[in-house]
Amino acid sequence: MTIRLLLVDDQELIRTGLRLFLGTQDGLEVVGEAADGDEALDVAAATRPDVVLMDVRMPRVDGVEATARLTSAPLDPPPRVLVLTTFDLDEYVFGALRAGAAGFLLKDASRERLVEAIRVVHAGDALLSPSITRRLIEDFASRTSPLRPPEALLAALTPREREALILVARGLSNTEIAAHLVVTEATVKSHVGSVFAKLHLRDRVQAVVFAYEHGLVSPGTR
């Protein structure tokens, strides 16, 4: 199966470099390019990409607004958005995650990491680098008052599901959560999947945002 890609970046050289590299990778096809978020919406509607590589800081419509529009657009299925950024502590990136991005990657990541990230988000998973994501969200959360926890929703979680949610929010992988809870990875996947369903969350990114926004995890906790 070929993964169809849309490249969104206001720097033509960046787009060209990405296109030349990604076009040589098995199973990847660049179907369009856009220089800003506004153009990205039109190109996405015309080309129906599977994954959008989205820059954050662009003129007219930035990556945050474009991500929100793309993930809520009447496209079936909607594209998965992978945010590319120069900065690992960038509030724009947190905004993009809240807007529905499947994950983010630094622009200085290796080529192999980029290809892996594309495949991960296309498969329906969220791309969360524990070290970078934790720093990003804790930095934002430390300057934001948490919302009141939705007690009715949280009451539906079992104690183990709530614990799994907190560990996901701290950036732990399924393997690390399994070791922490002394259960199998299959059990962790079951707990995490149940959390997503009960809290109406799409993926791990939304779970992390939910936990920090509602004060279930405090900045700096481990």
mmCIF file of N, CA and C in Angstrom, residues 16-68:
data_model
loop_
_atom_site.group_PDB
_atom_site.id
_atom_site.type_symbol
_atom_site.label_atom_id
_atom_site.label_comp_id
_atom_site.label_asym_id
_atom_site.label_seq_id
_atom_site.Cartn_x
_atom_site.Cartn_y
_atom_site.Cartn_z
ATOM 1 N N THR A 16 11.420 20.936 -1.362
ATOM 2 C CA THR A 16 12.159 20.242 -2.414
ATOM 3 C C THR A 16 12.995 19.105 -1.834
ATOM 4 N N GLY A 17 13.685 19.389 -0.732
ATOM 5 C CA GLY A 17 14.499 18.355 -0.108
ATOM 6 C C GLY A 17 13.654 17.178 0.368
ATOM 7 N N LEU A 18 12.513 17.487 0.971
ATOM 8 C CA LEU A 18 11.629 16.422 1.426
ATOM 9 C C LEU A 18 11.099 15.603 0.254
ATOM 10 N N ARG A 19 10.693 16.304 -0.808
ATOM 11 C CA ARG A 19 10.140 15.606 -1.970
ATOM 12 C C ARG A 19 11.170 14.683 -2.610
ATOM 13 N N LEU A 20 12.399 15.174 -2.757
ATOM 14 C CA LEU A 20 13.443 14.370 -3.397
ATOM 15 C C LEU A 20 13.777 13.135 -2.566
ATOM 16 N N PHE A 21 13.801 13.298 -1.253
ATOM 17 C CA PHE A 21 14.123 12.152 -0.408
ATOM 18 C C PHE A 21 12.950 11.186 -0.300
ATOM 19 N N LEU A 22 11.780 11.701 0.047
ATOM 20 C CA LEU A 22 10.639 10.823 0.284
ATOM 21 C C LEU A 22 10.185 10.109 -0.986
ATOM 22 N N GLY A 23 10.401 10.764 -2.128
ATOM 23 C CA GLY A 23 10.008 10.151 -3.390
ATOM 24 C C GLY A 23 10.798 8.905 -3.738
ATOM 25 N N THR A 24 11.925 8.693 -3.053
ATOM 26 C CA THR A 24 12.757 7.517 -3.321
ATOM 27 C C THR A 24 12.462 6.362 -2.358
ATOM 28 N N GLN A 25 11.571 6.579 -1.396
ATOM 29 C CA GLN A 25 11.288 5.570 -0.392
ATOM 30 C C GLN A 25 10.148 4.652 -0.823
ATOM 31 N N ASP A 26 10.343 3.378 -0.612
ATOM 32 C CA ASP A 26 9.311 2.410 -0.978
ATOM 33 C C ASP A 26 8.017 2.688 -0.218
ATOM 34 N N GLY A 27 6.932 2.675 -0.946
ATOM 35 C CA GLY A 27 5.635 2.820 -0.311
ATOM 36 C C GLY A 27 5.230 4.239 0.007
ATOM 37 N N LEU A 28 6.040 5.228 -0.391
ATOM 38 C CA LEU A 28 5.703 6.633 -0.157
ATOM 39 C C LEU A 28 5.576 7.367 -1.484
ATOM 40 N N GLU A 29 4.605 8.256 -1.575
ATOM 41 C CA GLU A 29 4.412 9.052 -2.787
ATOM 42 C C GLU A 29 3.995 10.468 -2.398
ATOM 43 N N VAL A 30 4.746 11.459 -2.860
ATOM 44 C CA VAL A 30 4.385 12.860 -2.622
ATOM 45 C C VAL A 30 3.370 13.270 -3.680
ATOM 46 N N VAL A 31 2.159 13.576 -3.249
ATOM 47 C CA VAL A 31 1.090 13.895 -4.198
ATOM 48 C C VAL A 31 0.805 15.387 -4.284
ATOM 49 N N GLY A 32 1.432 16.190 -3.382
ATOM 50 C CA GLY A 32 1.179 17.616 -3.430
ATOM 51 C C GLY A 32 2.064 18.399 -2.498
ATOM 52 N N GLU A 33 2.133 19.710 -2.743
ATOM 53 C CA GLU A 33 2.895 20.630 -1.910
ATOM 54 C C GLU A 33 2.091 21.897 -1.689
ATOM 55 N N ALA A 34 2.347 22.564 -0.574
ATOM 56 C CA ALA A 34 1.687 23.833 -0.290
ATOM 57 C C ALA A 34 2.640 24.714 0.501
ATOM 58 N N ALA A 35 2.536 26.030 0.268
ATOM 59 C CA ALA A 35 3.439 26.975 0.910
ATOM 60 C C ALA A 35 2.864 27.589 2.179
ATOM 61 N N ASP A 36 1.588 27.352 2.463
ATOM 62 C CA ASP A 36 0.982 27.826 3.703
ATOM 63 C C ASP A 36 -0.268 27.009 3.988
ATOM 64 N N GLY A 37 -0.840 27.234 5.159
ATOM 65 C CA GLY A 37 -1.982 26.436 5.566
ATOM 66 C C GLY A 37 -3.201 26.605 4.703
ATOM 67 N N ASP A 38 -3.415 27.795 4.191
ATOM 68 C CA ASP A 38 -4.586 28.048 3.352
ATOM 69 C C ASP A 38 -4.492 27.229 2.065
ATOM 70 N N GLU A 39 -3.332 27.266 1.442
ATOM 71 C CA GLU A 39 -3.124 26.489 0.221
ATOM 72 C C GLU A 39 -3.203 24.991 0.522
ATOM 73 N N ALA A 40 -2.748 24.597 1.699
ATOM 74 C CA ALA A 40 -2.763 23.180 2.062
ATOM 75 C C ALA A 40 -4.176 22.611 2.045
ATOM 76 N N LEU A 41 -5.153 23.397 2.474
ATOM 77 C CA LEU A 41 -6.538 22.930 2.497
ATOM 78 C C LEU A 41 -7.035 22.625 1.092
ATOM 79 N N ASP A 42 -6.711 23.500 0.142
ATOM 80 C CA ASP A 42 -7.134 23.285 -1.240
ATOM 81 C C ASP A 42 -6.437 22.079 -1.857
ATOM 82 N N VAL A 43 -5.125 21.976 -1.609
ATOM 83 C CA VAL A 43 -4.371 20.863 -2.184
ATOM 84 C C VAL A 43 -4.821 19.536 -1.572
ATOM 85 N N ALA A 44 -5.108 19.539 -0.289
ATOM 86 C CA ALA A 44 -5.568 18.313 0.366
ATOM 87 C C ALA A 44 -6.901 17.848 -0.202
ATOM 88 N N ALA A 45 -7.782 18.804 -0.449
ATOM 89 C CA ALA A 45 -9.082 18.447 -1.015
ATOM 90 C C ALA A 45 -8.937 17.859 -2.418
ATOM 91 N N ALA A 46 -7.938 18.339 -3.157
ATOM 92 C CA ALA A 46 -7.749 17.876 -4.534
ATOM 93 C C ALA A 46 -6.982 16.563 -4.618
ATOM 94 N N THR A 47 -6.059 16.333 -3.678
ATOM 95 C CA THR A 47 -5.166 15.172 -3.792
ATOM 96 C C THR A 47 -5.472 14.050 -2.809
ATOM 97 N N ARG A 48 -6.240 14.326 -1.771
ATOM 98 C CA ARG A 48 -6.615 13.337 -0.758
ATOM 99 C C ARG A 48 -5.404 12.596 -0.188
ATOM 100 N N PRO A 49 -4.482 13.307 0.467
ATOM 101 C CA PRO A 49 -3.303 12.648 1.041
ATOM 102 C C PRO A 49 -3.681 11.801 2.254
ATOM 103 N N ASP A 50 -2.835 10.817 2.540
ATOM 104 C CA ASP A 50 -3.007 10.019 3.752
ATOM 105 C C ASP A 50 -2.347 10.699 4.943
ATOM 106 N N VAL A 51 -1.184 11.312 4.693
ATOM 107 C CA VAL A 51 -0.418 11.975 5.754
ATOM 108 C C VAL A 51 0.014 13.352 5.262
ATOM 109 N N VAL A 52 -0.142 14.350 6.120
ATOM 110 C CA VAL A 52 0.302 15.709 5.814
ATOM 111 C C VAL A 52 1.481 16.042 6.705
ATOM 112 N N LEU A 53 2.616 16.405 6.094
ATOM 113 C CA LEU A 53 3.773 16.894 6.846
ATOM 114 C C LEU A 53 3.615 18.405 6.958
ATOM 115 N N MET A 54 3.330 18.874 8.156
ATOM 116 C CA MET A 54 2.886 20.246 8.362
ATOM 117 C C MET A 54 3.921 21.093 9.106
ATOM 118 N N ASP A 55 4.385 22.168 8.461
ATOM 119 C CA ASP A 55 5.206 23.153 9.147
ATOM 120 C C ASP A 55 4.304 23.928 10.102
ATOM 121 N N VAL A 56 4.882 24.592 11.083
ATOM 122 C CA VAL A 56 4.075 25.302 12.075
ATOM 123 C C VAL A 56 3.975 26.788 11.757
ATOM 124 N N ARG A 57 5.106 27.441 11.618
ATOM 125 C CA ARG A 57 5.115 28.889 11.442
ATOM 126 C C ARG A 57 5.125 29.234 9.958
ATOM 127 N N MET A 58 3.957 29.662 9.470
ATOM 128 C CA MET A 58 3.801 30.004 8.058
ATOM 129 C C MET A 58 2.930 31.253 7.939
ATOM 130 N N PRO A 59 3.041 31.973 6.833
ATOM 131 C CA PRO A 59 2.209 33.167 6.644
ATOM 132 C C PRO A 59 0.756 32.794 6.391
ATOM 133 N N ARG A 60 -0.093 33.799 6.477
ATOM 134 C CA ARG A 60 -1.537 33.673 6.248
ATOM 135 C C ARG A 60 -2.183 32.704 7.247
ATOM 136 N N VAL A 61 -2.233 31.441 6.915
ATOM 137 C CA VAL A 61 -2.798 30.436 7.827
ATOM 138 C C VAL A 61 -1.666 29.549 8.324
ATOM 139 N N ASP A 62 -1.424 29.568 9.648
ATOM 140 C CA ASP A 62 -0.302 28.784 10.175
ATOM 141 C C ASP A 62 -0.673 27.310 10.307
ATOM 142 N N GLY A 63 0.301 26.515 10.751
ATOM 143 C CA GLY A 63 0.099 25.079 10.824
ATOM 144 C C GLY A 63 -0.936 24.653 11.842
ATOM 145 N N VAL A 64 -1.102 25.419 12.905
ATOM 146 C CA VAL A 64 -2.087 25.075 13.924
ATOM 147 C C VAL A 64 -3.496 25.176 13.353
ATOM 148 N N GLU A 65 -3.802 26.310 12.743
ATOM 149 C CA GLU A 65 -5.124 26.508 12.173
ATOM 150 C C GLU A 65 -5.373 25.528 11.025
ATOM 151 N N ALA A 66 -4.355 25.312 10.208
ATOM 152 C CA ALA A 66 -4.507 24.373 9.090
ATOM 153 C C ALA A 66 -4.773 22.961 9.591
ATOM 154 N N THR A 67 -4.092 22.569 10.660
ATOM 155 C CA THR A 67 -4.315 21.242 11.237
ATOM 156 C C THR A 67 -5.744 21.101 11.739
ATOM 157 N N ALA A 68 -6.226 22.117 12.438
ATOM 158 C CA ALA A 68 -7.596 22.073 12.949
ATOM 159 C C ALA A 68 -8.599 21.940 11.804
#
